[in-house]
């Protein structure tokens, strides 16, 4: 049995048991009803299933136990790391895309430009091996093109885009470059010394990709309408989000975050479904932005 089949079977078992507790027979029946699972020959013996559960615990850090009274398996401890979860989601998406070739218009994607993800592997290799890279960079705000030579540090996802965090050799300033604006990437053989920059720490209190500003992280309280609040609860705006109030009139969340420009733009995108409760400084900034918006229609 191939490694690809094993990984796909692990992901399928995890996905099924996240839906509800199932017996071994239930899992096999679900796979038998799934054309992709049948095609990939994912159905297995109970002995292999037990080995899969052990491997899932050690590889994916997801513990699956069996309720002996019902003989059904369930996820007991789900602490799947973010990168493992995203890898599994992308694996599911790739299989859905492959199946969509025979399913006509039943799988619909948003129309958008490529995200530059074909650069990910090369840039990750360069950052791990401390190799300088060169590329042409097309700016967002104008049509200018500049040649860049940088020392790659990390890669960060923000609002459906991927960014390269790197030190520009021209001025030794750490900058962010959107991967979809990078052309003609070349990984050089020029080595550089490791850069003392903790990317996660730098961005953990930020929203999106803007950091290195003078704003300090502060406690922010946002009030949403119940409808919008339930949506935000399922898809948090930031990892620091905490539910502090929920009733028939509003749902409130607290955050510890830098109130940067992109966070203010996110707040404005919710229109009349949101209100800044605190701090007063952020409330004032949002009022100014709203007044400027109204001024565009006068």
PDB file of C-alpha atoms in Angstrom:
ATOM      1  CA  UNK A   1       0.000   0.000   0.000  1.00  0.00           C
ATOM      2  CA  UNK A   2       1.417   3.402  -1.014  1.00  0.00           C
ATOM      3  CA  UNK A   3       2.262   6.231   1.370  1.00  0.00           C
ATOM      4  CA  UNK A   4      -0.248   8.400  -0.508  1.00  0.00           C
ATOM      5  CA  UNK A   5      -3.038   5.896   0.229  1.00  0.00           C
ATOM      6  CA  UNK A   6      -2.063   5.751   3.895  1.00  0.00           C
ATOM      7  CA  UNK A   7      -2.092   9.544   4.292  1.00  0.00           C
ATOM      8  CA  UNK A   8      -5.386   9.832   2.441  1.00  0.00           C
ATOM      9  CA  UNK A   9      -6.918   7.094   4.621  1.00  0.00           C
ATOM     10  CA  UNK A  10      -5.755   8.906   7.781  1.00  0.00           C
ATOM     11  CA  UNK A  11      -7.358  12.144   6.612  1.00  0.00           C
ATOM     12  CA  UNK A  12     -10.572  10.345   5.678  1.00  0.00           C
ATOM     13  CA  UNK A  13     -10.846   8.687   9.106  1.00  0.00           C
ATOM     14  CA  UNK A  14     -10.229  12.026  10.861  1.00  0.00           C
ATOM     15  CA  UNK A  15     -12.841  13.772   8.720  1.00  0.00           C
ATOM     16  CA  UNK A  16     -15.466  11.083   9.336  1.00  0.00           C
ATOM     17  CA  UNK A  17     -14.954  10.934  13.115  1.00  0.00           C
ATOM     18  CA  UNK A  18     -15.183  14.713  13.333  1.00  0.00           C
ATOM     19  CA  UNK A  19     -18.733  14.357  12.021  1.00  0.00           C
ATOM     20  CA  UNK A  20     -19.879  11.862  14.676  1.00  0.00           C
ATOM     21  CA  UNK A  21     -18.738   8.745  16.574  1.00  0.00           C
ATOM     22  CA  UNK A  22     -18.639   5.706  14.282  1.00  0.00           C
ATOM     23  CA  UNK A  23     -17.955   2.010  14.534  1.00  0.00           C
ATOM     24  CA  UNK A  24     -15.354   0.342  12.323  1.00  0.00           C
ATOM     25  CA  UNK A  25     -18.210  -0.892  10.129  1.00  0.00           C
ATOM     26  CA  UNK A  26     -19.687   2.638   9.908  1.00  0.00           C
ATOM     27  CA  UNK A  27     -16.332   4.031   8.718  1.00  0.00           C
ATOM     28  CA  UNK A  28     -16.033   1.317   6.078  1.00  0.00           C
ATOM     29  CA  UNK A  29     -19.617   1.929   4.898  1.00  0.00           C
ATOM     30  CA  UNK A  30     -18.965   5.667   4.561  1.00  0.00           C
ATOM     31  CA  UNK A  31     -15.830   4.975   2.542  1.00  0.00           C
ATOM     32  CA  UNK A  32     -17.717   2.503   0.364  1.00  0.00           C
ATOM     33  CA  UNK A  33     -20.203   5.286  -0.500  1.00  0.00           C
ATOM     34  CA  UNK A  34     -17.393   7.692  -1.405  1.00  0.00           C
ATOM     35  CA  UNK A  35     -16.253   7.272  -5.060  1.00  0.00           C
ATOM     36  CA  UNK A  36     -12.824   8.724  -4.301  1.00  0.00           C
ATOM     37  CA  UNK A  37     -12.227   6.343  -1.371  1.00  0.00           C
ATOM     38  CA  UNK A  38     -13.284   3.386  -3.494  1.00  0.00           C
ATOM     39  CA  UNK A  39     -11.047   4.461  -6.354  1.00  0.00           C
ATOM     40  CA  UNK A  40      -8.089   4.896  -3.986  1.00  0.00           C
ATOM     41  CA  UNK A  41      -8.843   1.523  -2.329  1.00  0.00           C
ATOM     42  CA  UNK A  42      -9.022   3.010   1.170  1.00  0.00           C
ATOM     43  CA  UNK A  43     -11.214   0.293   2.683  1.00  0.00           C
ATOM     44  CA  UNK A  44      -9.142  -1.889   5.011  1.00  0.00           C
ATOM     45  CA  UNK A  45      -9.261  -4.684   7.558  1.00  0.00           C
ATOM     46  CA  UNK A  46     -10.001  -3.955  11.206  1.00  0.00           C
ATOM     47  CA  UNK A  47      -6.381  -4.758  12.053  1.00  0.00           C
ATOM     48  CA  UNK A  48      -5.145  -2.072   9.648  1.00  0.00           C
ATOM     49  CA  UNK A  49      -7.776   0.322  11.025  1.00  0.00           C
ATOM     50  CA  UNK A  50      -6.371  -0.142  14.554  1.00  0.00           C
ATOM     51  CA  UNK A  51      -2.866   0.545  13.265  1.00  0.00           C
ATOM     52  CA  UNK A  52      -4.183   3.669  11.530  1.00  0.00           C
ATOM     53  CA  UNK A  53      -5.569   4.965  14.838  1.00  0.00           C
ATOM     54  CA  UNK A  54      -2.167   4.551  16.490  1.00  0.00           C
ATOM     55  CA  UNK A  55      -0.436   6.326  13.587  1.00  0.00           C
ATOM     56  CA  UNK A  56      -2.967   9.179  13.655  1.00  0.00           C
ATOM     57  CA  UNK A  57      -2.208   9.737  17.349  1.00  0.00           C
ATOM     58  CA  UNK A  58       1.566   9.845  16.818  1.00  0.00           C
ATOM     59  CA  UNK A  59       1.662  11.712  13.497  1.00  0.00           C
ATOM     60  CA  UNK A  60      -1.318  14.084  13.740  1.00  0.00           C
ATOM     61  CA  UNK A  61      -1.521  14.360  17.543  1.00  0.00           C
ATOM     62  CA  UNK A  62      -5.198  13.343  17.441  1.00  0.00           C
ATOM     63  CA  UNK A  63      -6.232  10.684  19.959  1.00  0.00           C
ATOM     64  CA  UNK A  64      -9.094   8.405  18.884  1.00  0.00           C
ATOM     65  CA  UNK A  65     -10.744   6.158  21.481  1.00  0.00           C
ATOM     66  CA  UNK A  66     -13.496   3.578  21.452  1.00  0.00           C
ATOM     67  CA  UNK A  67     -16.649   3.647  23.563  1.00  0.00           C
ATOM     68  CA  UNK A  68     -16.913  -0.023  24.518  1.00  0.00           C
ATOM     69  CA  UNK A  69     -20.630   0.191  25.314  1.00  0.00           C
ATOM     70  CA  UNK A  70     -21.484   1.324  21.767  1.00  0.00           C
ATOM     71  CA  UNK A  71     -18.351   0.008  20.021  1.00  0.00           C
ATOM     72  CA  UNK A  72     -17.988   3.410  18.336  1.00  0.00           C
ATOM     73  CA  UNK A  73     -14.816   5.412  17.899  1.00  0.00           C
ATOM     74  CA  UNK A  74     -14.552   9.116  18.666  1.00  0.00           C
ATOM     75  CA  UNK A  75     -11.916  11.845  18.721  1.00  0.00           C
ATOM     76  CA  UNK A  76     -10.916  12.195  22.359  1.00  0.00           C
ATOM     77  CA  UNK A  77      -8.171  14.803  22.129  1.00  0.00           C
ATOM     78  CA  UNK A  78      -8.023  17.061  19.088  1.00  0.00           C
ATOM     79  CA  UNK A  79      -4.958  19.287  19.289  1.00  0.00           C
ATOM     80  CA  UNK A  80      -4.027  19.129  15.630  1.00  0.00           C
ATOM     81  CA  UNK A  81      -1.419  21.755  14.853  1.00  0.00           C
ATOM     82  CA  UNK A  82      -2.360  24.513  12.429  1.00  0.00           C
ATOM     83  CA  UNK A  83       0.052  23.454   9.699  1.00  0.00           C
ATOM     84  CA  UNK A  84      -1.170  19.816   9.876  1.00  0.00           C
ATOM     85  CA  UNK A  85      -4.784  20.954   9.704  1.00  0.00           C
ATOM     86  CA  UNK A  86      -4.125  23.160   6.680  1.00  0.00           C
ATOM     87  CA  UNK A  87      -2.221  20.365   4.959  1.00  0.00           C
ATOM     88  CA  UNK A  88      -5.156  18.017   5.485  1.00  0.00           C
ATOM     89  CA  UNK A  89      -7.634  20.640   4.251  1.00  0.00           C
ATOM     90  CA  UNK A  90      -5.566  21.246   1.119  1.00  0.00           C
ATOM     91  CA  UNK A  91      -5.339  17.500   0.555  1.00  0.00           C
ATOM     92  CA  UNK A  92      -9.143  17.305   0.721  1.00  0.00           C
ATOM     93  CA  UNK A  93      -9.423  20.260  -1.668  1.00  0.00           C
ATOM     94  CA  UNK A  94      -7.065  18.687  -4.211  1.00  0.00           C
ATOM     95  CA  UNK A  95      -9.139  15.524  -4.227  1.00  0.00           C
ATOM     96  CA  UNK A  96     -12.342  17.531  -4.627  1.00  0.00           C
ATOM     97  CA  UNK A  97     -10.798  19.352  -7.604  1.00  0.00           C
ATOM     98  CA  UNK A  98      -9.798  16.056  -9.161  1.00  0.00           C
ATOM     99  CA  UNK A  99     -13.331  14.684  -8.734  1.00  0.00           C
ATOM    100  CA  UNK A 100     -14.876  17.913 -10.068  1.00  0.00           C
ATOM    101  CA  UNK A 101     -13.627  17.035 -13.553  1.00  0.00           C
ATOM    102  CA  UNK A 102     -16.466  14.545 -13.739  1.00  0.00           C
ATOM    103  CA  UNK A 103     -18.951  16.503 -11.600  1.00  0.00           C
ATOM    104  CA  UNK A 104     -19.506  19.429 -14.000  1.00  0.00           C
ATOM    105  CA  UNK A 105     -20.531  22.679 -12.307  1.00  0.00           C
ATOM    106  CA  UNK A 106     -21.006  21.245  -8.817  1.00  0.00           C
ATOM    107  CA  UNK A 107     -17.717  22.621  -7.500  1.00  0.00           C
ATOM    108  CA  UNK A 108     -17.525  26.412  -7.828  1.00  0.00           C
ATOM    109  CA  UNK A 109     -14.430  28.503  -7.061  1.00  0.00           C
ATOM    110  CA  UNK A 110     -14.057  32.221  -6.654  1.00  0.00           C
ATOM    111  CA  UNK A 111     -12.548  33.957  -9.657  1.00  0.00           C
ATOM    112  CA  UNK A 112      -9.202  35.414  -8.599  1.00  0.00           C
ATOM    113  CA  UNK A 113      -5.648  35.822  -9.761  1.00  0.00           C
ATOM    114  CA  UNK A 114      -3.019  33.202  -8.813  1.00  0.00           C
ATOM    115  CA  UNK A 115      -1.608  33.681  -5.298  1.00  0.00           C
ATOM    116  CA  UNK A 116       2.008  33.006  -6.187  1.00  0.00           C
ATOM    117  CA  UNK A 117       2.028  29.784  -4.177  1.00  0.00           C
ATOM    118  CA  UNK A 118       4.337  28.206  -6.769  1.00  0.00           C
ATOM    119  CA  UNK A 119       7.084  30.266  -5.065  1.00  0.00           C
ATOM    120  CA  UNK A 120       6.453  28.712  -1.628  1.00  0.00           C
ATOM    121  CA  UNK A 121       8.725  25.672  -1.928  1.00  0.00           C
ATOM    122  CA  UNK A 122      11.663  27.636  -3.325  1.00  0.00           C
ATOM    123  CA  UNK A 123      11.410  30.449  -0.787  1.00  0.00           C
ATOM    124  CA  UNK A 124      11.031  28.007   2.095  1.00  0.00           C
ATOM    125  CA  UNK A 125      14.164  26.194   0.926  1.00  0.00           C
ATOM    126  CA  UNK A 126      16.042  29.510   0.682  1.00  0.00           C
ATOM    127  CA  UNK A 127      14.986  30.655   4.169  1.00  0.00           C
ATOM    128  CA  UNK A 128      15.903  27.316   5.765  1.00  0.00           C
ATOM    129  CA  UNK A 129      19.305  27.267   4.073  1.00  0.00           C
ATOM    130  CA  UNK A 130      20.071  31.006   4.438  1.00  0.00           C
ATOM    131  CA  UNK A 131      20.325  31.681   0.707  1.00  0.00           C
ATOM    132  CA  UNK A 132      19.709  35.126  -0.778  1.00  0.00           C
ATOM    133  CA  UNK A 133      17.037  35.400  -3.463  1.00  0.00           C
ATOM    134  CA  UNK A 134      16.518  37.831  -6.312  1.00  0.00           C
ATOM    135  CA  UNK A 135      13.277  38.734  -8.073  1.00  0.00           C
ATOM    136  CA  UNK A 136      11.298  41.408  -9.869  1.00  0.00           C
ATOM    137  CA  UNK A 137       8.623  42.983  -7.677  1.00  0.00           C
ATOM    138  CA  UNK A 138       5.441  44.585  -9.036  1.00  0.00           C
ATOM    139  CA  UNK A 139       4.026  47.079  -6.539  1.00  0.00           C
ATOM    140  CA  UNK A 140       0.342  47.075  -5.587  1.00  0.00           C
ATOM    141  CA  UNK A 141      -0.200  50.822  -5.743  1.00  0.00           C
ATOM    142  CA  UNK A 142       1.421  51.612  -9.092  1.00  0.00           C
ATOM    143  CA  UNK A 143       2.772  49.924 -12.185  1.00  0.00           C
ATOM    144  CA  UNK A 144       6.453  50.229 -11.249  1.00  0.00           C
ATOM    145  CA  UNK A 145       8.762  47.229 -11.217  1.00  0.00           C
ATOM    146  CA  UNK A 146      11.843  46.967  -9.015  1.00  0.00           C
ATOM    147  CA  UNK A 147      14.639  44.415  -8.847  1.00  0.00           C
ATOM    148  CA  UNK A 148      15.093  43.074  -5.322  1.00  0.00           C
ATOM    149  CA  UNK A 149      17.781  41.062  -3.597  1.00  0.00           C
ATOM    150  CA  UNK A 150      16.674  39.904  -0.154  1.00  0.00           C
ATOM    151  CA  UNK A 151      17.491  37.555   2.707  1.00  0.00           C
ATOM    152  CA  UNK A 152      14.357  35.425   3.261  1.00  0.00           C
ATOM    153  CA  UNK A 153      13.292  34.929   6.880  1.00  0.00           C
ATOM    154  CA  UNK A 154       9.776  33.488   6.883  1.00  0.00           C
ATOM    155  CA  UNK A 155       6.549  33.056   4.945  1.00  0.00           C
ATOM    156  CA  UNK A 156       3.236  34.329   6.327  1.00  0.00           C
ATOM    157  CA  UNK A 157      -0.364  33.939   5.239  1.00  0.00           C
ATOM    158  CA  UNK A 158      -2.662  36.922   5.711  1.00  0.00           C
ATOM    159  CA  UNK A 159      -6.174  37.457   4.329  1.00  0.00           C
ATOM    160  CA  UNK A 160      -5.920  34.840   1.576  1.00  0.00           C
ATOM    161  CA  UNK A 161      -2.476  35.972   0.425  1.00  0.00           C
ATOM    162  CA  UNK A 162       1.024  34.685   1.112  1.00  0.00           C
ATOM    163  CA  UNK A 163       3.866  37.062   1.967  1.00  0.00           C
ATOM    164  CA  UNK A 164       7.627  36.732   2.118  1.00  0.00           C
ATOM    165  CA  UNK A 165       9.197  38.365   5.181  1.00  0.00           C
ATOM    166  CA  UNK A 166      12.758  39.251   4.255  1.00  0.00           C
ATOM    167  CA  UNK A 167      15.607  41.672   4.878  1.00  0.00           C
ATOM    168  CA  UNK A 168      16.264  43.889   1.866  1.00  0.00           C
ATOM    169  CA  UNK A 169      20.004  43.924   1.126  1.00  0.00           C
ATOM    170  CA  UNK A 170      19.687  47.473  -0.227  1.00  0.00           C
ATOM    171  CA  UNK A 171      18.914  49.076   3.146  1.00  0.00           C
ATOM    172  CA  UNK A 172      18.941  46.145   5.661  1.00  0.00           C
ATOM    173  CA  UNK A 173      15.257  46.808   6.467  1.00  0.00           C
ATOM    174  CA  UNK A 174      12.905  43.876   7.027  1.00  0.00           C
ATOM    175  CA  UNK A 175       9.985  44.113   4.590  1.00  0.00           C
ATOM    176  CA  UNK A 176       6.990  42.117   3.412  1.00  0.00           C
ATOM    177  CA  UNK A 177       6.546  41.042  -0.206  1.00  0.00           C
ATOM    178  CA  UNK A 178       3.310  39.597  -1.578  1.00  0.00           C
ATOM    179  CA  UNK A 179       4.078  36.375  -3.443  1.00  0.00           C
ATOM    180  CA  UNK A 180       1.608  37.140  -6.224  1.00  0.00           C
ATOM    181  CA  UNK A 181       3.656  40.262  -7.084  1.00  0.00           C
ATOM    182  CA  UNK A 182       6.943  38.368  -7.398  1.00  0.00           C
ATOM    183  CA  UNK A 183       8.238  37.482 -10.872  1.00  0.00           C
ATOM    184  CA  UNK A 184      11.369  35.725 -12.130  1.00  0.00           C
ATOM    185  CA  UNK A 185      12.411  34.379  -8.750  1.00  0.00           C
ATOM    186  CA  UNK A 186      16.026  33.177  -8.541  1.00  0.00           C
ATOM    187  CA  UNK A 187      17.539  31.407  -5.572  1.00  0.00           C
ATOM    188  CA  UNK A 188      21.198  32.383  -5.466  1.00  0.00           C
ATOM    189  CA  UNK A 189      24.160  30.561  -3.943  1.00  0.00           C
ATOM    190  CA  UNK A 190      24.981  33.546  -1.726  1.00  0.00           C
ATOM    191  CA  UNK A 191      24.787  32.496   1.922  1.00  0.00           C
ATOM    192  CA  UNK A 192      23.907  34.917   4.720  1.00  0.00           C
ATOM    193  CA  UNK A 193      24.152  34.743   8.493  1.00  0.00           C
ATOM    194  CA  UNK A 194      20.935  33.912  10.411  1.00  0.00           C
ATOM    195  CA  UNK A 195      18.916  37.050  11.148  1.00  0.00           C
ATOM    196  CA  UNK A 196      17.747  37.691  14.715  1.00  0.00           C
ATOM    197  CA  UNK A 197      14.064  38.173  13.935  1.00  0.00           C
ATOM    198  CA  UNK A 198      11.243  36.228  15.570  1.00  0.00           C
ATOM    199  CA  UNK A 199       8.517  36.430  12.948  1.00  0.00           C
ATOM    200  CA  UNK A 200       5.766  34.849  15.049  1.00  0.00           C
ATOM    201  CA  UNK A 201       6.406  37.168  17.992  1.00  0.00           C
ATOM    202  CA  UNK A 202       6.462  40.189  15.674  1.00  0.00           C
ATOM    203  CA  UNK A 203       3.053  39.388  14.188  1.00  0.00           C
ATOM    204  CA  UNK A 204       1.156  37.653  17.001  1.00  0.00           C
ATOM    205  CA  UNK A 205      -0.534  40.900  18.138  1.00  0.00           C
ATOM    206  CA  UNK A 206      -1.152  42.158  14.598  1.00  0.00           C
ATOM    207  CA  UNK A 207      -3.999  41.736  12.148  1.00  0.00           C
ATOM    208  CA  UNK A 208      -2.986  40.846   8.613  1.00  0.00           C
ATOM    209  CA  UNK A 209       0.501  41.726   7.424  1.00  0.00           C
ATOM    210  CA  UNK A 210       1.085  45.228   8.839  1.00  0.00           C
ATOM    211  CA  UNK A 211       3.543  45.372  11.739  1.00  0.00           C
ATOM    212  CA  UNK A 212       6.535  47.413  12.820  1.00  0.00           C
ATOM    213  CA  UNK A 213       4.274  50.405  13.435  1.00  0.00           C
ATOM    214  CA  UNK A 214       4.150  52.575  16.543  1.00  0.00           C
ATOM    215  CA  UNK A 215       0.812  51.136  17.655  1.00  0.00           C
ATOM    216  CA  UNK A 216       1.032  49.082  20.818  1.00  0.00           C
ATOM    217  CA  UNK A 217      -1.340  46.129  21.337  1.00  0.00           C
ATOM    218  CA  UNK A 218      -4.405  47.135  23.345  1.00  0.00           C
ATOM    219  CA  UNK A 219      -7.597  45.544  24.580  1.00  0.00           C
ATOM    220  CA  UNK A 220     -10.324  46.005  21.967  1.00  0.00           C
ATOM    221  CA  UNK A 221     -14.006  45.203  22.490  1.00  0.00           C
ATOM    222  CA  UNK A 222     -16.256  44.856  19.461  1.00  0.00           C
ATOM    223  CA  UNK A 223     -20.028  44.476  19.519  1.00  0.00           C
ATOM    224  CA  UNK A 224     -21.727  42.615  16.650  1.00  0.00           C
ATOM    225  CA  UNK A 225     -25.342  42.032  15.772  1.00  0.00           C
ATOM    226  CA  UNK A 226     -26.375  38.489  16.788  1.00  0.00           C
ATOM    227  CA  UNK A 227     -26.389  37.280  13.177  1.00  0.00           C
ATOM    228  CA  UNK A 228     -22.945  38.633  12.344  1.00  0.00           C
ATOM    229  CA  UNK A 229     -21.604  37.724  15.787  1.00  0.00           C
ATOM    230  CA  UNK A 230     -22.380  34.044  15.267  1.00  0.00           C
ATOM    231  CA  UNK A 231     -20.460  34.158  11.997  1.00  0.00           C
ATOM    232  CA  UNK A 232     -17.455  35.835  13.658  1.00  0.00           C
ATOM    233  CA  UNK A 233     -17.593  33.300  16.485  1.00  0.00           C
ATOM    234  CA  UNK A 234     -17.173  30.485  13.953  1.00  0.00           C
ATOM    235  CA  UNK A 235     -14.432  32.358  12.047  1.00  0.00           C
ATOM    236  CA  UNK A 236     -12.502  34.484  14.590  1.00  0.00           C
ATOM    237  CA  UNK A 237     -10.935  37.730  13.409  1.00  0.00           C
ATOM    238  CA  UNK A 238      -7.801  37.084  15.495  1.00  0.00           C
ATOM    239  CA  UNK A 239      -6.403  34.285  17.646  1.00  0.00           C
ATOM    240  CA  UNK A 240      -6.888  36.447  20.781  1.00  0.00           C
ATOM    241  CA  UNK A 241     -10.667  36.645  20.254  1.00  0.00           C
ATOM    242  CA  UNK A 242     -12.718  35.868  23.388  1.00  0.00           C
ATOM    243  CA  UNK A 243     -16.480  35.811  23.773  1.00  0.00           C
ATOM    244  CA  UNK A 244     -17.500  38.119  26.647  1.00  0.00           C
ATOM    245  CA  UNK A 245     -21.231  38.704  26.052  1.00  0.00           C
ATOM    246  CA  UNK A 246     -24.005  37.031  24.088  1.00  0.00           C
ATOM    247  CA  UNK A 247     -27.716  37.877  24.202  1.00  0.00           C
ATOM    248  CA  UNK A 248     -30.616  38.621  21.850  1.00  0.00           C
ATOM    249  CA  UNK A 249     -29.329  42.146  21.171  1.00  0.00           C
ATOM    250  CA  UNK A 250     -25.600  41.724  20.608  1.00  0.00           C
ATOM    251  CA  UNK A 251     -22.542  39.492  20.757  1.00  0.00           C
ATOM    252  CA  UNK A 252     -19.330  41.005  22.117  1.00  0.00           C
ATOM    253  CA  UNK A 253     -15.757  39.836  21.711  1.00  0.00           C
ATOM    254  CA  UNK A 254     -12.536  41.089  23.263  1.00  0.00           C
ATOM    255  CA  UNK A 255      -9.166  41.162  21.511  1.00  0.00           C
ATOM    256  CA  UNK A 256      -5.582  41.980  22.380  1.00  0.00           C
ATOM    257  CA  UNK A 257      -4.339  43.481  19.153  1.00  0.00           C
ATOM    258  CA  UNK A 258      -2.596  46.386  17.444  1.00  0.00           C
ATOM    259  CA  UNK A 259      -5.307  48.667  15.950  1.00  0.00           C
ATOM    260  CA  UNK A 260      -3.432  49.032  12.656  1.00  0.00           C
ATOM    261  CA  UNK A 261      -4.826  50.302   9.364  1.00  0.00           C
ATOM    262  CA  UNK A 262      -5.781  46.847   8.067  1.00  0.00           C
ATOM    263  CA  UNK A 263      -7.623  46.037  11.321  1.00  0.00           C
ATOM    264  CA  UNK A 264      -9.581  49.284  11.033  1.00  0.00           C
ATOM    265  CA  UNK A 265     -10.452  48.411   7.421  1.00  0.00           C
ATOM    266  CA  UNK A 266     -11.706  45.025   8.580  1.00  0.00           C
ATOM    267  CA  UNK A 267     -13.971  46.700  11.148  1.00  0.00           C
ATOM    268  CA  UNK A 268     -15.338  49.072   8.496  1.00  0.00           C
ATOM    269  CA  UNK A 269     -16.108  46.153   6.187  1.00  0.00           C
ATOM    270  CA  UNK A 270     -18.866  45.021   8.596  1.00  0.00           C
ATOM    271  CA  UNK A 271     -20.838  48.236   8.093  1.00  0.00           C
ATOM    272  CA  UNK A 272     -23.690  48.688  10.537  1.00  0.00           C
ATOM    273  CA  UNK A 273     -23.294  45.135  11.881  1.00  0.00           C
ATOM    274  CA  UNK A 274     -20.471  46.174  14.213  1.00  0.00           C
ATOM    275  CA  UNK A 275     -19.667  48.794  16.856  1.00  0.00           C
ATOM    276  CA  UNK A 276     -16.406  49.563  18.622  1.00  0.00           C
ATOM    277  CA  UNK A 277     -17.026  49.591  22.383  1.00  0.00           C
ATOM    278  CA  UNK A 278     -13.461  50.329  23.433  1.00  0.00           C
ATOM    279  CA  UNK A 279     -10.905  51.833  23.371  1.00  0.00           C
ATOM    280  CA  UNK A 280     -12.049  55.384  22.743  1.00  0.00           C
ATOM    281  CA  UNK A 281      -9.069  56.073  20.476  1.00  0.00           C
ATOM    282  CA  UNK A 282     -10.105  53.307  18.067  1.00  0.00           C
ATOM    283  CA  UNK A 283     -13.751  54.388  18.235  1.00  0.00           C
ATOM    284  CA  UNK A 284     -12.660  57.904  17.254  1.00  0.00           C
ATOM    285  CA  UNK A 285     -10.586  56.607  14.310  1.00  0.00           C
ATOM    286  CA  UNK A 286     -13.515  54.578  12.990  1.00  0.00           C
ATOM    287  CA  UNK A 287     -15.814  57.621  13.252  1.00  0.00           C
ATOM    288  CA  UNK A 288     -13.325  59.663  11.203  1.00  0.00           C
ATOM    289  CA  UNK A 289     -13.128  56.954   8.547  1.00  0.00           C
ATOM    290  CA  UNK A 290     -16.927  56.749   8.337  1.00  0.00           C
ATOM    291  CA  UNK A 291     -17.191  60.519   7.951  1.00  0.00           C
ATOM    292  CA  UNK A 292     -14.658  60.399   5.124  1.00  0.00           C
ATOM    293  CA  UNK A 293     -16.701  57.654   3.466  1.00  0.00           C
ATOM    294  CA  UNK A 294     -19.867  59.753   3.684  1.00  0.00           C
ATOM    295  CA  UNK A 295     -17.938  62.714   2.265  1.00  0.00           C
ATOM    296  CA  UNK A 296     -17.293  60.724  -0.906  1.00  0.00           C
ATOM    297  CA  UNK A 297     -21.036  60.785  -1.629  1.00  0.00           C
ATOM    298  CA  UNK A 298     -21.687  64.474  -0.934  1.00  0.00           C
TER     299      UNK A 298
END
